[in-house]
Coordinates of C-alpha atoms and ligand atoms in Angstrom, one line a residue:
X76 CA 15.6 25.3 -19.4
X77 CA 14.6 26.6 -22.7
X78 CA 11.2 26.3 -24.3
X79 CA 12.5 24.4 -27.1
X80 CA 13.8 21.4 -25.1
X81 CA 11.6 18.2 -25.1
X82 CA 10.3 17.7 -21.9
X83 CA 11.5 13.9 -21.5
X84 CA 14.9 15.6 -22.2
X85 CA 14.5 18.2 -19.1
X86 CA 13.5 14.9 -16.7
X87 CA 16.1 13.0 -18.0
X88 CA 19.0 16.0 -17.0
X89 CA 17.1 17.0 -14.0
X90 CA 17.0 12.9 -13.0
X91 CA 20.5 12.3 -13.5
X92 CA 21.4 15.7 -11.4
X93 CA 19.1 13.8 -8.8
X94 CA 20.9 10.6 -9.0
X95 CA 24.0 12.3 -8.6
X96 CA 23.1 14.7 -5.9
X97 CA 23.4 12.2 -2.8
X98 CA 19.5 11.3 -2.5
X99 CA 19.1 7.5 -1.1
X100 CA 15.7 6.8 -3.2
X101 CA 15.9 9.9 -6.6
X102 CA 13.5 7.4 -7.9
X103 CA 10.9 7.5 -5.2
X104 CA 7.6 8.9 -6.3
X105 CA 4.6 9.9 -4.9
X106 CA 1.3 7.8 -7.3
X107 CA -2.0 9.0 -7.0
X108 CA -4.6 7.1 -8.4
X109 CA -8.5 7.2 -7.6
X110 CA -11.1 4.4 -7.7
X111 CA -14.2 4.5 -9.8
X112 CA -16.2 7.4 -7.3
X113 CA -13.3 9.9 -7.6
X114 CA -12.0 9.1 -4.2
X115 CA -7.7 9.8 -4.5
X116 CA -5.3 7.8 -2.7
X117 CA -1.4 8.7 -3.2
X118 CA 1.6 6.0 -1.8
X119 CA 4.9 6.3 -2.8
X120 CA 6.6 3.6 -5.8
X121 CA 9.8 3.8 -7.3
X122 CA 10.2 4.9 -11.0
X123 CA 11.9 2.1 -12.8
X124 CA 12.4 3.1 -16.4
X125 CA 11.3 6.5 -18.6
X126 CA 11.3 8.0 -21.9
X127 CA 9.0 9.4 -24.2
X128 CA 6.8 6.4 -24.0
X129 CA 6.2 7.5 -20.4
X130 CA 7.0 6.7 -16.6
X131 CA 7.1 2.5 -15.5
X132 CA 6.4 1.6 -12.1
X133 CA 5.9 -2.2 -11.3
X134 CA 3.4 -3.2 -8.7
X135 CA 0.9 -5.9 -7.4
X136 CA -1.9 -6.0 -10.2
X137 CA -4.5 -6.6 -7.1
X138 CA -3.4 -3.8 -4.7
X139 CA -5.3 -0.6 -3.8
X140 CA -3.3 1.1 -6.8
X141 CA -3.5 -2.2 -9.0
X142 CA -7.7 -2.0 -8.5
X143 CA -8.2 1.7 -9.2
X144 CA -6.5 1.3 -12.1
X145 CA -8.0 -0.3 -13.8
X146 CA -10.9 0.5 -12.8
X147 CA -10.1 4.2 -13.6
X148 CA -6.7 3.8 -15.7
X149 CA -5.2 7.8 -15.0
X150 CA -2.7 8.5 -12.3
X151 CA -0.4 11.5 -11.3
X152 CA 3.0 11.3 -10.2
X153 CA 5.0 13.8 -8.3
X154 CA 8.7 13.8 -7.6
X155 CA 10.4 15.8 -4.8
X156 CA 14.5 16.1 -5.1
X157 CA 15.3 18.2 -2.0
X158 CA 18.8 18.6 -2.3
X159 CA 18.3 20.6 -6.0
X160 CA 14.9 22.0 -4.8
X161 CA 13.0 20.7 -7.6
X162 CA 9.8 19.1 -8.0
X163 CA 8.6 17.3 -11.0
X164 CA 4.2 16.6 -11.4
X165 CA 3.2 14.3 -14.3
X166 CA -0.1 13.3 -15.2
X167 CA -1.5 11.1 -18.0
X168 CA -2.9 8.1 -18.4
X169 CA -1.9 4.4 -17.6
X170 CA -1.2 1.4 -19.8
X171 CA 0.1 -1.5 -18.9
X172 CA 3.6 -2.7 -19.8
X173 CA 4.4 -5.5 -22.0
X174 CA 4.5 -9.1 -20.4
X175 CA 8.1 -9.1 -22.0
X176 CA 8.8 -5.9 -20.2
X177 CA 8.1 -6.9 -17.0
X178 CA 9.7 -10.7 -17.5
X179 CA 12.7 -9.2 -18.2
X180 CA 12.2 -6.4 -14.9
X181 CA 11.2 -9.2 -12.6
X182 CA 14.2 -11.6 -13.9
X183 CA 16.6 -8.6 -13.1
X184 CA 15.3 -8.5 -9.3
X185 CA 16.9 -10.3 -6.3
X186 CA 15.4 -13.6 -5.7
X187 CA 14.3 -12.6 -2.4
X188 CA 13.0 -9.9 -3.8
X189 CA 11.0 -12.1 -6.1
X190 CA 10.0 -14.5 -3.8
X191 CA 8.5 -11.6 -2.1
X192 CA 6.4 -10.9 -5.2
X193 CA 4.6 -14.2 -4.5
X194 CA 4.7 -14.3 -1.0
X195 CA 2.5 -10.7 -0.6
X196 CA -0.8 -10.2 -1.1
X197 CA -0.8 -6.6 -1.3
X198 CA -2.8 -4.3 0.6
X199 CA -4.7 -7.0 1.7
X200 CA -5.6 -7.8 5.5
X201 CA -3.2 -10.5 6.9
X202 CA -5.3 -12.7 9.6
X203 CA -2.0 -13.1 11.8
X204 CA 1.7 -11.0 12.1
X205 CA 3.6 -14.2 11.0
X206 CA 1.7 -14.8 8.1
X207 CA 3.7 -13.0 5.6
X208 CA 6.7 -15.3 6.6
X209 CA 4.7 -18.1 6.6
X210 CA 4.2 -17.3 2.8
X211 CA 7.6 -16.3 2.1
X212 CA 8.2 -19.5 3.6
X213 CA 6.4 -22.2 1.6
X214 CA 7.6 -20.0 -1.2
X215 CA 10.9 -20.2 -0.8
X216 CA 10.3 -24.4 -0.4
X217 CA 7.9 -23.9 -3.9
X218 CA 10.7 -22.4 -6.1
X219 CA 13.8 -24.1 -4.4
X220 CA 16.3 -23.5 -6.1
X221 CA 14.8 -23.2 -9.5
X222 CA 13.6 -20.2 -11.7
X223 CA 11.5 -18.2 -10.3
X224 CA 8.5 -16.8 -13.2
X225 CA 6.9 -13.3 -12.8
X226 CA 3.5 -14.1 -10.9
X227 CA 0.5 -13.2 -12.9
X228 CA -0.5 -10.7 -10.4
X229 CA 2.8 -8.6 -10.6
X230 CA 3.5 -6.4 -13.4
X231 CA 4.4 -2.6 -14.5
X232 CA 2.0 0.3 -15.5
X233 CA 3.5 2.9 -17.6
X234 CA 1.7 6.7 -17.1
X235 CA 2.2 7.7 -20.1
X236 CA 2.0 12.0 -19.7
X237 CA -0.5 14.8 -20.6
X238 CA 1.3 17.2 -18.6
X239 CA 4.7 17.4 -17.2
X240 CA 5.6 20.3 -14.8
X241 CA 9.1 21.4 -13.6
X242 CA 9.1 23.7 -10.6
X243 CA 12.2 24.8 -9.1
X244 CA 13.0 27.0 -5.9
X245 CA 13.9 30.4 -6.6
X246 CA 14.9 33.1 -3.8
X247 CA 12.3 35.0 -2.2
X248 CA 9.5 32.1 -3.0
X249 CA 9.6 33.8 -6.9
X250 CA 9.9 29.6 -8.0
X251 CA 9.7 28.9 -11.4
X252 CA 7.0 26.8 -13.0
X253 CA 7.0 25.5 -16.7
X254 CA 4.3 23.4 -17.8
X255 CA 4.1 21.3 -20.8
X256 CA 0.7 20.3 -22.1
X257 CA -0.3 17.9 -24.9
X258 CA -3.8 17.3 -25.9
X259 CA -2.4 13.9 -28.2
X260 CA -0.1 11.1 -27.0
X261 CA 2.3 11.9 -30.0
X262 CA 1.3 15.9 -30.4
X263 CA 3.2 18.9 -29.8
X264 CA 3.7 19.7 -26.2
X265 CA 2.6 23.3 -25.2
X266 CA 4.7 25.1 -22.8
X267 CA 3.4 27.7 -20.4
X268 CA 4.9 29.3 -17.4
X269 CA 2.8 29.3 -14.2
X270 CA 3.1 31.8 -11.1
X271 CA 4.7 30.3 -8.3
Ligands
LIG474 C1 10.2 4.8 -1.1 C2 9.1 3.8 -1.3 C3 9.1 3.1 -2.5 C4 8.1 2.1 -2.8 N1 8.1 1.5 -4.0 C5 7.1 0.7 -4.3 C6 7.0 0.1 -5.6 O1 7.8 0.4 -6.5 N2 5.9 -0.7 -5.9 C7 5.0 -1.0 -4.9 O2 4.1 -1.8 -5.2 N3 5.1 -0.5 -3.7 C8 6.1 0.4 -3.3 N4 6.1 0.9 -2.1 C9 5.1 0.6 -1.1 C10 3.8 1.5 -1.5 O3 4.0 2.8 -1.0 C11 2.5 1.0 -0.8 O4 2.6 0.8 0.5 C12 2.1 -0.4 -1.4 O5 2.4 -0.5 -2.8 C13 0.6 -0.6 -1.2 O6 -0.1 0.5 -1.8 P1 -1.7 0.3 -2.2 O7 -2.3 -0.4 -1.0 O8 -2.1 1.7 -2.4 O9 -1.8 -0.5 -3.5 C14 7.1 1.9 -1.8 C15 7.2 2.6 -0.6 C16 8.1 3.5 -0.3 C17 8.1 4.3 1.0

């Protein structure tokens, strides 16, 4: 890593390696996100697209996560690739994708997959076991065999990043941190190296 590189650049080799390194989830991320008192919560979500614009996740807009953010629209994401002892922390703030962007993300999914995006009510209590294939049910007799639309409820955030830091293992717990900062969406990053 040199101090030059762009830090979307860095992710983007480091993901790849993680992709190719034998992982079952390299897109599995730990989101934390905290409601309008400050109190955190952290799940794990799966990364779905990246770049300089930022990080996209999609979700159910009225889940835990959907509620505190908008109520308080910052998260952090942390990655964790065991196999190249590397971790990856972003933080930032959180904008909603496009309603094009996640049309053409949900019409990409499996159909079960999308019937399940109707069928859950997220993070919400469920009065019986069965109920959730009681919904996927009538769902399944709703859409038929017709298109299914993304459900008004479902949709992506984007974190877009403040500050992006790559830690990797080292020998003898001497692990290397480098932390890029930006104080503007489009400004310069500023790179600083942390003790382990
Ligand atoms: C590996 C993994 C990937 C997951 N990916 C997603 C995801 O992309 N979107 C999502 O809504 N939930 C995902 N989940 C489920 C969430 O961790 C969580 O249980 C759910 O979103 C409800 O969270 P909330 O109540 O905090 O909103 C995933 C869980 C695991 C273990």
């Amino acid at each position: 890593m040199n101090d030059t590189e762009c830090p979307f650049s860095i992710f983007a080799r480091w993901y790849d390696a993680a992709r190719q390194c034998g992982l079952r989830e390299p897109a599995a991320m730990a989101l934390a996100t905290a409601d309008a008192a400050g109190q955190p919560s952290v799940r794990m979500v799966l990364l779905k697209s990246h770049g300089p614009d930022g990080f996209v996740f999609y979700t159910n807009l009225e889940s835990r996560k959907g509620g505190e953010l908008v109520a308080n629209p910052k998260a952090a994401l942390c990655f964790h690739w065991m196999p190249l002892e590397r971790q990856v922390r972003i933080q930032g703030r959180v904008e909603m994708v496009s309603n094009e962007e996640a049309d053409a993300y949900f019409a990409s999914r499996p159909r079960d997959s999308q019937i399940g995006a109707w069928a859950s009510d997220q993070s919400r209590p469920m009065k019986g076991v069965r109920d959730l294939e009681k919904n996927v049910a009538r769902m399944a007799v709703r859409f038929h065999v017709g298109h299914i639309p993304r459900p008004d409820h479902w949709s992506g955030f984007r974190v877009v990043p403040q500050l992006i830091e790559f830690w990797q293992a080292k020998p003898f717990r001497l692990h290397e941190r480098t932390q890029y900062t930006r104080t503007a969406d489009d400004g310069d990053w500023q790179v600083a190296r942390l003790f382990p």
